[in-house]
C-alpha cells in the first residue's frame, strides 16, 4: 500500500518522510527506531547503526540517520525544521502525559531550530470517532474539551486534537501543522490495536534530513 506524506513537511526542501502502513515496507536503508516504552524521552542516535535505546521519540540533524517510530492507534508525529533538524515521535496518551511533545520541540530548539518555523505532520491514529477511553485519560492529559461522553460512562477522545493543541502551545504555527490520513480503528488500511488486537501490525512514520 502507498505511503502517505504531508504537504507541509514536503515543503521543507530536502526532507524526506512517510507514513507507511506496514513497518516492513519502510525505506531502505532502514530508519533508526527507539525501543518504545510509552514514556516521554526523546533519543538522539549518533548514526543509523547506533545501539537501540528506550525512548518514544528520536531526533536527528542534517546528515544524521533517518529516524522513525511505529504505532497501531497511537499518534505518529513527525517534525522538521527548515535547517534540517527532524524528529519522529510516538505520541500515545501516556507519552503525551509524560510531556513528549514539549520535549521533542525543546530537543529541536536545543539543536538550533525555532519552534515557530517547525513543520509538523500527524499520521493515521485512533480518531475521535472511535477512540473510547476511561475518564482517567482525558483527565491525565488535561484534555476534557477533546473528549465527549459516549453514553456508556466512557469517553471518545480526539487524541490528534490534543497533539495539535500541545504543538501550538509549544510555539508551532497552526498553519504549519498537518493532520494526514484516517482513523486507524475504522479504516481497514492501517493497523489498529483496538480493531485487531495482538495480531495488529505496526505502521511506520519516518523522516530524514540528508546532509547539506
Ligand atoms: Zn474511527
PDB file of C-alpha atoms and ligand atoms in Angstrom:
ATOM      1  CA  UNK A   1       0.000   0.000   0.000  1.00  0.00           C
ATOM      2  CA  UNK A   2       1.066   3.518  -0.723  1.00  0.00           C
ATOM      3  CA  UNK A   3       2.736   5.631   1.943  1.00  0.00           C
ATOM      4  CA  UNK A   4       1.119   8.898   2.959  1.00  0.00           C
ATOM      5  CA  UNK A   5       3.073  12.144   3.054  1.00  0.00           C
ATOM      6  CA  UNK A   6       2.455  15.630   4.363  1.00  0.00           C
ATOM      7  CA  UNK A   7       2.398  18.675   2.126  1.00  0.00           C
ATOM      8  CA  UNK A   8       3.679  20.849   4.991  1.00  0.00           C
ATOM      9  CA  UNK A   9       6.720  18.684   5.578  1.00  0.00           C
ATOM     10  CA  UNK A  10       7.334  18.216   1.862  1.00  0.00           C
ATOM     11  CA  UNK A  11       7.588  22.000   1.526  1.00  0.00           C
ATOM     12  CA  UNK A  12      10.780  21.875   3.611  1.00  0.00           C
ATOM     13  CA  UNK A  13      13.454  21.407   0.982  1.00  0.00           C
ATOM     14  CA  UNK A  14      15.450  18.234   1.207  1.00  0.00           C
ATOM     15  CA  UNK A  15      13.454  16.436   3.884  1.00  0.00           C
ATOM     16  CA  UNK A  16      12.049  13.041   3.024  1.00  0.00           C
ATOM     17  CA  UNK A  17       9.417  11.337   5.136  1.00  0.00           C
ATOM     18  CA  UNK A  18       6.480   8.984   5.066  1.00  0.00           C
ATOM     19  CA  UNK A  19       3.686   7.260   6.929  1.00  0.00           C
ATOM     20  CA  UNK A  20       3.830   3.593   5.912  1.00  0.00           C
ATOM     21  CA  UNK A  21       1.030   1.152   6.870  1.00  0.00           C
ATOM     22  CA  UNK A  22       3.404  -1.748   7.482  1.00  0.00           C
ATOM     23  CA  UNK A  23       6.834  -1.381   9.047  1.00  0.00           C
ATOM     24  CA  UNK A  24       8.343  -3.993   6.690  1.00  0.00           C
ATOM     25  CA  UNK A  25       7.687  -1.644   3.757  1.00  0.00           C
ATOM     26  CA  UNK A  26       9.766   1.190   5.189  1.00  0.00           C
ATOM     27  CA  UNK A  27      12.563   2.908   3.322  1.00  0.00           C
ATOM     28  CA  UNK A  28      15.937   1.459   2.539  1.00  0.00           C
ATOM     29  CA  UNK A  29      18.350   1.948   4.267  1.00  0.00           C
ATOM     30  CA  UNK A  30      16.157   1.293   7.295  1.00  0.00           C
ATOM     31  CA  UNK A  31      15.415   4.004   9.821  1.00  0.00           C
ATOM     32  CA  UNK A  32      16.760   4.102  13.360  1.00  0.00           C
ATOM     33  CA  UNK A  33      13.935   3.379  15.794  1.00  0.00           C
ATOM     34  CA  UNK A  34      13.883   3.538  19.592  1.00  0.00           C
ATOM     35  CA  UNK A  35      12.577   0.734  21.773  1.00  0.00           C
ATOM     36  CA  UNK A  36       9.225   2.313  22.580  1.00  0.00           C
ATOM     37  CA  UNK A  37       8.129   2.199  26.199  1.00  0.00           C
ATOM     38  CA  UNK A  38       5.217   4.702  26.345  1.00  0.00           C
ATOM     39  CA  UNK A  39       7.372   7.280  28.133  1.00  0.00           C
ATOM     40  CA  UNK A  40       8.412  10.855  27.453  1.00  0.00           C
ATOM     41  CA  UNK A  41      12.043  10.510  26.385  1.00  0.00           C
ATOM     42  CA  UNK A  42      13.497  11.620  23.019  1.00  0.00           C
ATOM     43  CA  UNK A  43      16.625   9.755  21.868  1.00  0.00           C
ATOM     44  CA  UNK A  44      19.334  11.254  19.698  1.00  0.00           C
ATOM     45  CA  UNK A  45      21.046   8.389  17.852  1.00  0.00           C
ATOM     46  CA  UNK A  46      24.571   9.081  16.614  1.00  0.00           C
ATOM     47  CA  UNK A  47      24.052   7.232  13.335  1.00  0.00           C
ATOM     48  CA  UNK A  48      21.942   4.659  11.527  1.00  0.00           C
ATOM     49  CA  UNK A  49      23.650   1.802  13.354  1.00  0.00           C
ATOM     50  CA  UNK A  50      23.600   3.381  16.827  1.00  0.00           C
ATOM     51  CA  UNK A  51      22.615   0.862  19.513  1.00  0.00           C
ATOM     52  CA  UNK A  52      18.914   0.785  20.367  1.00  0.00           C
ATOM     53  CA  UNK A  53      17.737   2.693  23.420  1.00  0.00           C
ATOM     54  CA  UNK A  54      14.462   3.058  25.262  1.00  0.00           C
ATOM     55  CA  UNK A  55      12.596   6.190  24.202  1.00  0.00           C
ATOM     56  CA  UNK A  56       9.399   7.228  22.431  1.00  0.00           C
ATOM     57  CA  UNK A  57      10.895   9.681  20.014  1.00  0.00           C
ATOM     58  CA  UNK A  58      14.096  10.191  18.086  1.00  0.00           C
ATOM     59  CA  UNK A  59      15.725  13.370  16.791  1.00  0.00           C
ATOM     60  CA  UNK A  60      18.472  13.892  14.215  1.00  0.00           C
ATOM     61  CA  UNK A  61      20.189  16.708  12.346  1.00  0.00           C
ATOM     62  CA  UNK A  62      21.089  17.105   8.679  1.00  0.00           C
ATOM     63  CA  UNK A  63      23.192  14.192   7.536  1.00  0.00           C
ATOM     64  CA  UNK A  64      22.079  12.140  10.530  1.00  0.00           C
ATOM     65  CA  UNK A  65      20.156   8.894  10.397  1.00  0.00           C
ATOM     66  CA  UNK A  66      16.582   8.598   9.227  1.00  0.00           C
ATOM     67  CA  UNK A  67      14.520   8.279  12.411  1.00  0.00           C
ATOM     68  CA  UNK A  68      11.148   6.660  12.922  1.00  0.00           C
ATOM     69  CA  UNK A  69       8.550   5.299  15.297  1.00  0.00           C
ATOM     70  CA  UNK A  70       5.976   2.540  14.981  1.00  0.00           C
ATOM     71  CA  UNK A  71       2.343   2.679  16.035  1.00  0.00           C
ATOM     72  CA  UNK A  72      -1.037   0.982  15.914  1.00  0.00           C
ATOM     73  CA  UNK A  73      -3.584   3.626  17.059  1.00  0.00           C
ATOM     74  CA  UNK A  74      -1.154   5.942  18.888  1.00  0.00           C
ATOM     75  CA  UNK A  75      -0.395   9.205  17.064  1.00  0.00           C
ATOM     76  CA  UNK A  76       2.740   9.161  14.889  1.00  0.00           C
ATOM     77  CA  UNK A  77       4.163  12.695  14.826  1.00  0.00           C
ATOM     78  CA  UNK A  78       6.906  13.958  12.501  1.00  0.00           C
ATOM     79  CA  UNK A  79       8.640  17.311  12.989  1.00  0.00           C
ATOM     80  CA  UNK A  80      11.072  19.113  10.718  1.00  0.00           C
ATOM     81  CA  UNK A  81      12.846  22.468  10.611  1.00  0.00           C
ATOM     82  CA  UNK A  82      13.900  24.410   7.507  1.00  0.00           C
ATOM     83  CA  UNK A  83      17.547  23.790   8.504  1.00  0.00           C
ATOM     84  CA  UNK A  84      17.006  20.040   8.559  1.00  0.00           C
ATOM     85  CA  UNK A  85      16.571  19.181  12.211  1.00  0.00           C
ATOM     86  CA  UNK A  86      13.960  16.418  12.428  1.00  0.00           C
ATOM     87  CA  UNK A  87      12.171  14.188  14.922  1.00  0.00           C
ATOM     88  CA  UNK A  88       9.776  11.246  14.918  1.00  0.00           C
ATOM     89  CA  UNK A  89       7.550  10.896  17.976  1.00  0.00           C
ATOM     90  CA  UNK A  90       5.278   8.128  19.285  1.00  0.00           C
ATOM     91  CA  UNK A  91       2.525  10.328  20.735  1.00  0.00           C
ATOM     92  CA  UNK A  92       0.249   7.919  22.562  1.00  0.00           C
ATOM     93  CA  UNK A  93      -1.630   9.173  25.562  1.00  0.00           C
ATOM     94  CA  UNK A  94       0.995   8.040  28.062  1.00  0.00           C
ATOM     95  CA  UNK A  95       3.916   9.688  26.239  1.00  0.00           C
ATOM     96  CA  UNK A  96       1.718  12.788  25.869  1.00  0.00           C
ATOM     97  CA  UNK A  97       1.012  12.800  29.593  1.00  0.00           C
ATOM     98  CA  UNK A  98       4.768  12.497  30.142  1.00  0.00           C
ATOM     99  CA  UNK A  99       5.353  15.641  28.053  1.00  0.00           C
ATOM    100  CA  UNK A 100       6.819  14.095  24.923  1.00  0.00           C
ATOM    101  CA  UNK A 101       5.531  16.782  22.526  1.00  0.00           C
ATOM    102  CA  UNK A 102       7.050  19.587  24.585  1.00  0.00           C
ATOM    103  CA  UNK A 103      10.228  17.515  24.981  1.00  0.00           C
ATOM    104  CA  UNK A 104      10.547  16.952  21.238  1.00  0.00           C
ATOM    105  CA  UNK A 105      10.145  20.650  20.439  1.00  0.00           C
ATOM    106  CA  UNK A 106      12.673  21.536  23.166  1.00  0.00           C
ATOM    107  CA  UNK A 107      15.125  18.985  21.752  1.00  0.00           C
ATOM    108  CA  UNK A 108      14.843  20.503  18.272  1.00  0.00           C
ATOM    109  CA  UNK A 109      15.227  24.030  19.664  1.00  0.00           C
ATOM    110  CA  UNK A 110      18.365  22.908  21.513  1.00  0.00           C
ATOM    111  CA  UNK A 111      19.662  21.857  18.085  1.00  0.00           C
ATOM    112  CA  UNK A 112      19.108  25.308  16.632  1.00  0.00           C
ATOM    113  CA  UNK A 113      15.536  25.057  15.367  1.00  0.00           C
ATOM    114  CA  UNK A 114      12.904  27.714  16.079  1.00  0.00           C
ATOM    115  CA  UNK A 115       9.520  26.378  17.177  1.00  0.00           C
ATOM    116  CA  UNK A 116       7.580  28.909  15.081  1.00  0.00           C
ATOM    117  CA  UNK A 117       9.247  27.705  11.864  1.00  0.00           C
ATOM    118  CA  UNK A 118       8.892  23.967  12.531  1.00  0.00           C
ATOM    119  CA  UNK A 119       6.542  21.949  10.353  1.00  0.00           C
ATOM    120  CA  UNK A 120       4.630  19.043  11.878  1.00  0.00           C
ATOM    121  CA  UNK A 121       2.629  16.150  10.476  1.00  0.00           C
ATOM    122  CA  UNK A 122       0.392  13.790  12.432  1.00  0.00           C
ATOM    123  CA  UNK A 123      -0.252  10.441  10.748  1.00  0.00           C
ATOM    124  CA  UNK A 124      -3.110   7.939  10.907  1.00  0.00           C
ATOM    125  CA  UNK A 125      -4.203   7.326  14.507  1.00  0.00           C
ATOM    126  CA  UNK A 126      -7.194   6.415  16.662  1.00  0.00           C
ATOM    127  CA  UNK A 127      -9.786   9.084  15.921  1.00  0.00           C
ATOM    128  CA  UNK A 128     -12.372  10.902  17.982  1.00  0.00           C
ATOM    129  CA  UNK A 129     -14.958   8.787  16.133  1.00  0.00           C
ATOM    130  CA  UNK A 130     -13.746   5.530  17.750  1.00  0.00           C
ATOM    131  CA  UNK A 131     -11.122   6.006  20.464  1.00  0.00           C
ATOM    132  CA  UNK A 132     -13.010   5.023  23.596  1.00  0.00           C
ATOM    133  CA  UNK A 133     -11.213   5.700  26.885  1.00  0.00           C
ATOM    134  CA  UNK A 134     -11.964   5.950  30.575  1.00  0.00           C
ATOM    135  CA  UNK A 135     -12.292   9.326  32.248  1.00  0.00           C
ATOM    136  CA  UNK A 136      -8.740   8.990  33.577  1.00  0.00           C
ATOM    137  CA  UNK A 137      -7.218   9.525  30.117  1.00  0.00           C
ATOM    138  CA  UNK A 138      -8.593  12.986  29.257  1.00  0.00           C
ATOM    139  CA  UNK A 139      -8.042  13.852  32.912  1.00  0.00           C
ATOM    140  CA  UNK A 140      -4.347  12.872  32.764  1.00  0.00           C
ATOM    141  CA  UNK A 141      -3.979  14.969  29.626  1.00  0.00           C
ATOM    142  CA  UNK A 142      -5.986  17.968  30.796  1.00  0.00           C
ATOM    143  CA  UNK A 143      -7.925  17.415  27.590  1.00  0.00           C
ATOM    144  CA  UNK A 144     -11.568  17.303  28.625  1.00  0.00           C
ATOM    145  CA  UNK A 145     -12.560  19.593  25.738  1.00  0.00           C
ATOM    146  CA  UNK A 146     -11.355  16.972  23.257  1.00  0.00           C
ATOM    147  CA  UNK A 147     -13.380  14.162  24.859  1.00  0.00           C
ATOM    148  CA  UNK A 148     -17.129  13.602  24.631  1.00  0.00           C
ATOM    149  CA  UNK A 149     -19.230  11.144  26.617  1.00  0.00           C
ATOM    150  CA  UNK A 150     -20.115   8.065  24.567  1.00  0.00           C
ATOM    151  CA  UNK A 151     -23.243   7.262  26.591  1.00  0.00           C
ATOM    152  CA  UNK A 152     -21.725   4.233  28.328  1.00  0.00           C
ATOM    153  CA  UNK A 153     -19.844   6.107  31.020  1.00  0.00           C
ATOM    154  CA  UNK A 154     -16.721   6.297  28.894  1.00  0.00           C
ATOM    155  CA  UNK A 155     -15.421   8.954  26.524  1.00  0.00           C
ATOM    156  CA  UNK A 156     -14.454   9.332  22.866  1.00  0.00           C
ATOM    157  CA  UNK A 157     -11.144  11.161  22.755  1.00  0.00           C
ATOM    158  CA  UNK A 158      -9.678  13.031  19.789  1.00  0.00           C
ATOM    159  CA  UNK A 159      -6.012  12.315  20.508  1.00  0.00           C
ATOM    160  CA  UNK A 160      -4.725  14.109  17.414  1.00  0.00           C
ATOM    161  CA  UNK A 161      -6.513  17.280  18.516  1.00  0.00           C
ATOM    162  CA  UNK A 162      -4.640  17.011  21.818  1.00  0.00           C
ATOM    163  CA  UNK A 163      -1.313  16.734  19.963  1.00  0.00           C
ATOM    164  CA  UNK A 164      -2.110  19.736  17.750  1.00  0.00           C
ATOM    165  CA  UNK A 165      -3.042  21.802  20.791  1.00  0.00           C
ATOM    166  CA  UNK A 166       0.226  20.905  22.514  1.00  0.00           C
ATOM    167  CA  UNK A 167       2.265  21.741  19.423  1.00  0.00           C
ATOM    168  CA  UNK A 168       0.653  25.184  19.234  1.00  0.00           C
ATOM    169  CA  UNK A 169       1.255  25.712  22.958  1.00  0.00           C
ATOM    170  CA  UNK A 170       4.909  24.801  22.356  1.00  0.00           C
ATOM    171  CA  UNK A 171       5.186  27.585  19.795  1.00  0.00           C
ATOM    172  CA  UNK A 172       4.355  25.986  16.436  1.00  0.00           C
ATOM    173  CA  UNK A 173       2.297  27.927  13.915  1.00  0.00           C
ATOM    174  CA  UNK A 174      -1.111  26.259  13.397  1.00  0.00           C
ATOM    175  CA  UNK A 175      -0.754  26.629   9.628  1.00  0.00           C
ATOM    176  CA  UNK A 176       2.398  24.512   9.691  1.00  0.00           C
ATOM    177  CA  UNK A 177       0.663  21.547  11.346  1.00  0.00           C
ATOM    178  CA  UNK A 178      -0.768  18.886   9.052  1.00  0.00           C
ATOM    179  CA  UNK A 179      -3.081  16.008  10.007  1.00  0.00           C
ATOM    180  CA  UNK A 180      -2.697  13.186   7.485  1.00  0.00           C
ATOM    181  CA  UNK A 181      -4.743  10.037   6.967  1.00  0.00           C
ATOM    182  CA  UNK A 182      -7.735   8.330   8.554  1.00  0.00           C
ATOM    183  CA  UNK A 183      -8.722   6.973  11.934  1.00  0.00           C
ATOM    184  CA  UNK A 184      -6.870   3.666  12.292  1.00  0.00           C
ATOM    185  CA  UNK A 185      -9.740   1.990  14.159  1.00  0.00           C
ATOM    186  CA  UNK A 186     -12.378   2.467  11.439  1.00  0.00           C
ATOM    187  CA  UNK A 187     -10.064   2.359   8.407  1.00  0.00           C
ATOM    188  CA  UNK A 188      -9.271  -1.161   7.190  1.00  0.00           C
ATOM    189  CA  UNK A 189      -5.985   0.003   5.661  1.00  0.00           C
ATOM    190  CA  UNK A 190      -3.991   0.825   8.811  1.00  0.00           C
ATOM    191  CA  UNK A 191      -3.002  -1.409  11.713  1.00  0.00           C
ATOM    192  CA  UNK A 192      -5.137  -0.908  14.804  1.00  0.00           C
ATOM    193  CA  UNK A 193      -4.607  -2.454  18.213  1.00  0.00           C
ATOM    194  CA  UNK A 194      -8.193  -1.664  19.105  1.00  0.00           C
ATOM    195  CA  UNK A 195      -9.624  -3.317  15.981  1.00  0.00           C
ATOM    196  CA  UNK A 196      -7.182  -6.220  15.538  1.00  0.00           C
ATOM    197  CA  UNK A 197      -5.788  -6.909  18.990  1.00  0.00           C
ATOM    198  CA  UNK A 198      -2.410  -8.616  19.408  1.00  0.00           C
ATOM    199  CA  UNK A 199      -2.316  -9.622  15.723  1.00  0.00           C
ATOM    200  CA  UNK A 200      -2.222  -5.970  14.638  1.00  0.00           C
ATOM    201  CA  UNK A 201       0.780  -4.965  12.563  1.00  0.00           C
ATOM    202  CA  UNK A 202       2.640  -1.727  13.085  1.00  0.00           C
ATOM    203  CA  UNK A 203       2.691   1.341  10.906  1.00  0.00           C
ATOM    204  CA  UNK A 204       5.962   3.229  10.489  1.00  0.00           C
ATOM    205  CA  UNK A 205       6.406   7.008  10.488  1.00  0.00           C
ATOM    206  CA  UNK A 206       9.855   8.134   9.409  1.00  0.00           C
ATOM    207  CA  UNK A 207      11.753  11.290   8.480  1.00  0.00           C
ATOM    208  CA  UNK A 208      15.212  12.012   7.156  1.00  0.00           C
ATOM    209  CA  UNK A 209      17.254  15.156   6.532  1.00  0.00           C
ATOM    210  CA  UNK A 210      20.137  14.475   4.157  1.00  0.00           C
ATOM    211  CA  UNK A 211      23.470  16.245   4.531  1.00  0.00           C
ATOM    212  CA  UNK A 212      23.501  19.705   3.049  1.00  0.00           C
TER     213      UNK A 212
HETATM  214 ZN1  LIG B   1     -12.833   5.912  13.658  1.00  0.00          ZN
END
